Amino acid sequence: MALEYTSTAPVLGPRYNHPLHPQHPLSGELVAPVPGLQLGDIGKGADIVIGVPTVKRKDISYLESTLTSLFDKMYDNPISPPDISVKIIVFIGEVDEEFVRRKMTKLNQEFPKQIESKMLEVISVPTDYYPENWADSLHLQFGDPLERTKWRSKQNLDQVFLMMYIYNLNPKYYLMLEDDVIAKQGYADHIMKFAAENESKDWFYLSFCVLGAIGKLFRARNLPSYASFIHTFWNRKPLDWLQMDYVSSQVCSYDEPHQNCVKLLQKHLIAYRPSQFQHQGKVSSLDGKKQLLYDKSFGGRPK
């Protein structure tokens, strides 16, 4: 298919608000964010939309193998798949337009059928989304230096944009992933079955991987509230810590022992085993950082 980019972000001055002390989360265009560049269009109303944020890594990219795994292993029986609509949004969190266009061209070459069939859409962040001066927008705490604080804070901003973009596509569920994972065969079947089994419960997410922000399934209706929370504390804590804070602030009491809080959290953060996703990337998106964590319940150590 011919490669067509849709550039949808006019330059109208400041449209986003990420100050040192946030005052109005999801202000401006974050309620219904518009990407900088867009390739493909998955439409609206899927059962699951998978969000895959990606950025530059030094001398390597895991994204293409991640997408191959997600598409090839989606169903237990790919020849006769169930009536489940699963679509993927790749979010490129880079303002380097040359890099973005190269990446979109490569994805269009490697996944033309998925783009044509509206299973895959690739978007990039608007060039004016991030703070102009990161140093003045960050809280340096927990002993983290500026670059690490910027790295984890940017991950929060990327996730806020991606969540709200997907929310406006009206799926039933949002599945949070990273760009360096592999999947188990039939993961979509297992996710939908487990979600149906827990439909009556008041869960915040269903977890299909023990690691951080990988494999977390959210009801789409909860995304604006959660994205607002992340945006309020975007420059304070890492994303996986904010996940715990969001739930504990709603269900835990300061008048009870911490162990009671842990038990309550387990009722709202429900784990499925064995894990359906495994972390495979060893080269982190933070320069100089090696990422050797893996999920033992997935089975087998990543190569």
Coordinates of C-alpha atoms in Angstrom, one line a residue:
M1 CA 0.0 0.0 0.0
A2 CA 1.1 3.6 -0.6
L3 CA 2.5 5.3 2.5
E4 CA 0.4 8.2 3.7
Y5 CA 1.1 10.3 6.7
T6 CA -1.6 12.3 8.4
S7 CA -0.2 15.4 10.1
T8 CA -3.0 16.6 12.4
A9 CA -1.3 19.0 14.9
P10 CA -1.5 22.7 13.9
V11 CA 0.9 25.0 15.6
L12 CA -1.3 27.2 17.8
G13 CA 1.1 28.0 20.7
P14 CA 1.1 26.3 24.1
R15 CA -1.5 23.5 24.2
Y16 CA -0.2 21.4 27.1
N17 CA 0.3 22.1 30.7
H18 CA 3.1 20.1 32.5
P19 CA 4.4 22.5 35.2
L20 CA 6.5 21.8 38.3
H21 CA 3.3 21.9 40.3
P22 CA 0.4 20.8 38.1
Q23 CA -2.8 22.8 38.6
H24 CA -5.2 21.5 35.9
P25 CA -4.5 17.9 34.9
L26 CA -5.6 16.9 31.4
S27 CA -6.0 20.6 30.5
G28 CA -5.9 21.9 27.0
E29 CA -5.9 19.2 24.3
L30 CA -5.1 16.3 26.6
V31 CA -8.8 15.5 27.0
A32 CA -8.9 14.5 23.3
P33 CA -5.3 14.5 22.2
V34 CA -4.3 14.9 18.5
P35 CA -1.1 13.1 17.3
G36 CA 1.7 14.9 15.5
L37 CA 1.9 12.3 12.7
Q38 CA -0.4 9.3 12.1
L39 CA -0.1 6.2 10.0
G40 CA -3.2 4.0 9.7
D41 CA -6.5 4.2 11.5
I42 CA -7.9 1.4 13.6
G43 CA -11.3 3.1 14.0
K44 CA -13.5 2.9 17.2
G45 CA -15.1 0.3 19.4
A46 CA -12.6 -2.6 19.7
D47 CA -12.8 -5.1 22.6
I48 CA -9.1 -4.5 23.4
V49 CA -6.8 -1.7 22.3
I50 CA -3.2 -2.5 23.1
G51 CA -1.0 0.6 23.7
V52 CA 2.7 0.2 22.8
P53 CA 4.8 3.3 23.6
T54 CA 8.2 3.3 21.9
V55 CA 11.3 5.6 21.8
K56 CA 14.8 5.5 20.5
R57 CA 17.2 3.0 21.9
K58 CA 20.9 3.0 21.2
D59 CA 21.7 0.7 18.2
I60 CA 18.7 -1.5 18.6
S61 CA 14.9 -1.7 18.3
Y62 CA 12.7 -4.4 19.9
L63 CA 9.5 -2.9 18.5
E64 CA 9.2 -5.0 15.3
S65 CA 9.7 -8.3 17.1
T66 CA 7.2 -7.2 19.7
L67 CA 4.6 -6.5 17.1
T68 CA 5.3 -9.7 15.3
S69 CA 4.8 -11.7 18.5
L70 CA 1.6 -9.8 19.3
F71 CA 0.0 -10.4 15.9
D72 CA 1.2 -14.0 15.5
K73 CA 0.2 -15.2 19.0
M74 CA -3.0 -13.3 19.5
Y75 CA -5.3 -16.4 19.4
D76 CA -5.1 -20.0 20.4
N77 CA -6.4 -20.9 16.9
P78 CA -5.3 -18.3 14.4
I79 CA -6.9 -20.2 11.5
S80 CA -10.4 -19.9 13.2
P81 CA -10.0 -17.0 15.6
P82 CA -12.8 -16.2 18.1
D83 CA -15.1 -13.2 17.8
I84 CA -12.7 -10.8 19.6
S85 CA -11.6 -7.5 18.3
V86 CA -8.0 -6.7 19.3
K87 CA -6.2 -3.7 17.8
I88 CA -2.8 -2.0 18.5
I89 CA -1.7 1.6 18.8
V90 CA 2.0 2.3 18.6
F91 CA 2.9 5.6 20.2
I92 CA 6.3 7.1 19.1
G93 CA 7.4 9.3 21.9
E94 CA 9.9 11.3 19.9
V95 CA 9.8 14.8 18.4
D96 CA 12.5 14.1 15.9
E97 CA 10.3 14.0 12.8
E98 CA 13.0 12.4 10.6
F99 CA 13.2 9.5 13.1
V100 CA 9.4 9.3 13.3
R101 CA 9.0 9.1 9.5
R102 CA 11.7 6.4 9.2
K103 CA 10.0 4.3 11.9
M104 CA 6.6 4.7 10.3
T105 CA 8.0 3.8 6.9
K106 CA 9.7 0.7 8.4
L107 CA 6.4 -0.4 10.1
N108 CA 4.4 0.2 7.0
Q109 CA 6.8 -2.0 5.1
E110 CA 6.8 -4.8 7.7
F111 CA 3.1 -4.7 8.7
P112 CA 1.1 -3.6 5.6
K113 CA -1.7 -6.1 6.0
Q114 CA -2.3 -5.1 9.6
I115 CA -2.4 -1.4 8.8
E116 CA -4.7 -2.0 5.8
S117 CA -7.0 -4.2 7.9
K118 CA -7.2 -1.5 10.6
M119 CA -5.5 -3.7 13.2
L120 CA -2.5 -1.4 13.6
E121 CA -2.2 2.4 13.9
V122 CA 1.0 4.3 14.5
I123 CA 1.0 7.8 16.0
S124 CA 3.6 10.3 17.2
V125 CA 3.7 12.9 19.9
P126 CA 3.1 16.5 18.9
T127 CA 6.3 18.5 18.8
D128 CA 5.1 20.9 21.5
Y129 CA 4.0 18.2 24.0
Y130 CA 7.0 18.0 26.3
P131 CA 8.3 20.8 28.6
E132 CA 10.6 23.2 26.9
N133 CA 12.8 23.2 30.0
W134 CA 12.9 19.8 31.7
A135 CA 15.2 20.9 34.5
D136 CA 12.6 23.5 35.7
S137 CA 9.7 21.0 35.5
L138 CA 11.1 18.1 37.6
H139 CA 11.2 17.3 41.3
L140 CA 14.6 15.6 42.0
Q141 CA 13.9 13.0 44.7
F142 CA 14.5 9.4 45.7
G143 CA 18.2 10.1 44.9
D144 CA 17.6 10.0 41.2
P145 CA 19.7 12.3 39.0
L146 CA 18.2 14.6 36.5
E147 CA 18.4 12.3 33.5
R148 CA 16.7 9.4 35.2
T149 CA 14.0 11.6 36.7
K150 CA 13.4 13.0 33.2
W151 CA 13.3 9.5 31.7
R152 CA 10.6 8.2 34.2
S153 CA 8.7 11.5 34.1
K154 CA 8.6 11.4 30.3
Q155 CA 7.2 7.9 30.5
N156 CA 4.3 9.2 32.5
L157 CA 3.6 12.0 30.0
D158 CA 3.7 9.5 27.2
Q159 CA 1.3 7.2 29.0
V160 CA -1.2 10.0 29.7
F161 CA -1.3 11.0 26.0
L162 CA -1.7 7.4 24.9
M163 CA -4.4 6.6 27.5
M164 CA -6.5 9.5 26.6
Y165 CA -6.0 8.9 22.8
I166 CA -7.2 5.3 23.2
Y167 CA -10.0 6.3 25.6
N168 CA -11.5 8.4 22.7
L169 CA -11.5 5.3 20.5
N170 CA -14.2 3.8 22.8
P171 CA -12.7 0.3 23.4
K172 CA -13.9 -1.9 26.2
Y173 CA -10.4 -2.5 27.6
Y174 CA -7.0 -0.9 27.3
L175 CA -4.0 -3.2 27.6
M176 CA -0.8 -1.5 28.7
L177 CA 2.4 -2.9 27.2
E178 CA 6.0 -1.9 26.4
D179 CA 7.9 -2.1 23.1
D180 CA 10.2 -5.0 24.2
V181 CA 8.0 -8.0 25.0
I182 CA 7.0 -11.3 23.7
A183 CA 3.5 -12.9 24.1
K184 CA 2.1 -16.4 24.8
Q185 CA 0.0 -18.1 22.2
G186 CA -3.6 -17.2 22.6
Y187 CA -3.1 -14.3 25.0
A188 CA -6.2 -12.5 23.7
D189 CA -8.4 -15.5 24.4
H190 CA -7.1 -15.8 28.0
I191 CA -7.4 -12.1 28.7
M192 CA -11.0 -11.9 27.5
K193 CA -12.0 -15.1 29.4
F194 CA -10.4 -13.8 32.6
A195 CA -12.0 -10.4 32.2
A196 CA -15.4 -12.0 31.8
E197 CA -14.8 -14.2 34.9
N198 CA -14.1 -11.1 36.9
E199 CA -16.6 -8.7 35.3
S200 CA -18.6 -8.3 38.5
K201 CA -15.6 -7.4 40.7
D202 CA -14.4 -3.9 41.4
W203 CA -10.9 -4.3 40.0
F204 CA -8.6 -1.5 38.9
Y205 CA -6.5 -3.7 36.6
L206 CA -6.0 -7.3 35.7
S207 CA -2.3 -8.2 35.5
F208 CA -1.0 -10.5 32.9
C209 CA 2.7 -9.9 33.7
V210 CA 4.3 -9.4 37.1
L211 CA 6.7 -6.7 35.9
G212 CA 5.9 -3.0 36.3
A213 CA 3.6 -1.5 33.7
I214 CA 3.6 -4.6 31.4
G215 CA 0.4 -6.5 30.6
K216 CA -2.0 -4.4 32.7
L217 CA -5.6 -4.5 31.5
F218 CA -7.8 -1.5 32.4
R219 CA -11.5 -0.9 31.8
A220 CA -11.5 2.0 29.4
R221 CA -14.1 3.9 31.4
N222 CA -11.5 4.4 34.2
L223 CA -8.8 5.9 32.0
P224 CA -9.7 9.6 32.4
S225 CA -9.6 9.3 36.2
Y226 CA -6.3 7.4 36.2
A227 CA -4.7 9.6 33.5
S228 CA -5.6 12.7 35.6
F229 CA -3.9 11.1 38.6
I230 CA -0.7 10.3 36.6
H231 CA -0.7 13.8 35.2
T232 CA -1.0 15.4 38.6
F233 CA 2.0 13.5 39.9
W234 CA 3.8 13.0 36.6
N235 CA 7.1 14.5 37.8
R236 CA 7.0 12.9 41.3
K237 CA 7.1 9.1 40.9
P238 CA 7.5 6.3 38.4
L239 CA 4.4 4.9 36.6
D240 CA 4.3 1.6 38.5
W241 CA 4.4 3.4 41.8
L242 CA 1.6 5.7 40.8
Q243 CA -0.5 2.7 39.9
M244 CA -0.3 1.5 43.5
D245 CA -0.8 5.0 44.9
Y246 CA -4.0 5.5 42.8
V247 CA -5.6 2.4 44.3
S248 CA -4.3 2.6 47.8
S249 CA -5.6 6.2 48.1
Q250 CA -9.1 4.8 47.5
V251 CA -9.2 1.6 49.5
C252 CA -6.6 1.8 52.3
S253 CA -7.1 3.3 55.7
Y254 CA -4.3 5.0 57.8
D255 CA -6.1 3.6 60.9
E256 CA -5.3 0.0 59.9
P257 CA -2.1 -2.1 59.7
H258 CA -0.2 -2.0 56.4
Q259 CA -0.9 -5.7 55.9
N260 CA -4.6 -4.9 55.7
C261 CA -3.9 -2.5 52.8
V262 CA -1.9 -5.1 51.0
K263 CA -4.8 -7.5 51.1
L264 CA -7.2 -4.9 49.9
L265 CA -4.9 -4.0 47.0
Q266 CA -4.8 -7.7 45.9
K267 CA -8.6 -7.6 45.5
H268 CA -8.3 -4.6 43.1
L269 CA -5.1 -5.6 41.3
I270 CA -5.9 -9.2 40.2
A271 CA -3.2 -11.3 38.8
Y272 CA -3.5 -14.0 36.1
R273 CA -1.0 -16.8 36.0
P274 CA 0.9 -17.9 34.1
S275 CA 1.9 -14.5 32.7
Q276 CA 1.0 -13.9 29.1
F277 CA 3.9 -11.5 28.4
Q278 CA 7.6 -11.6 28.9
H279 CA 10.0 -8.7 29.0
Q280 CA 12.8 -9.3 26.5
G281 CA 14.7 -6.1 26.1
K282 CA 18.1 -5.8 27.8
V283 CA 19.0 -2.4 26.4
S284 CA 17.0 0.2 28.2
S285 CA 15.6 3.4 26.7
L286 CA 17.6 5.2 29.4
D287 CA 21.2 5.5 28.1
G288 CA 23.6 3.3 30.0
K289 CA 20.9 1.3 31.8
K290 CA 20.7 -2.5 31.5
Q291 CA 17.3 -4.1 32.0
L292 CA 17.7 -7.7 33.0
L293 CA 14.3 -8.2 34.8
Y294 CA 12.1 -11.1 33.5
D295 CA 8.9 -12.7 34.5
K296 CA 9.6 -16.2 35.9
S297 CA 5.9 -17.3 35.7
F298 CA 6.0 -16.8 31.9
G299 CA 8.3 -19.9 31.6
G300 CA 11.8 -19.8 30.4
R301 CA 14.4 -17.0 30.6
P302 CA 14.4 -14.6 27.6
K303 CA 17.4 -15.0 25.2

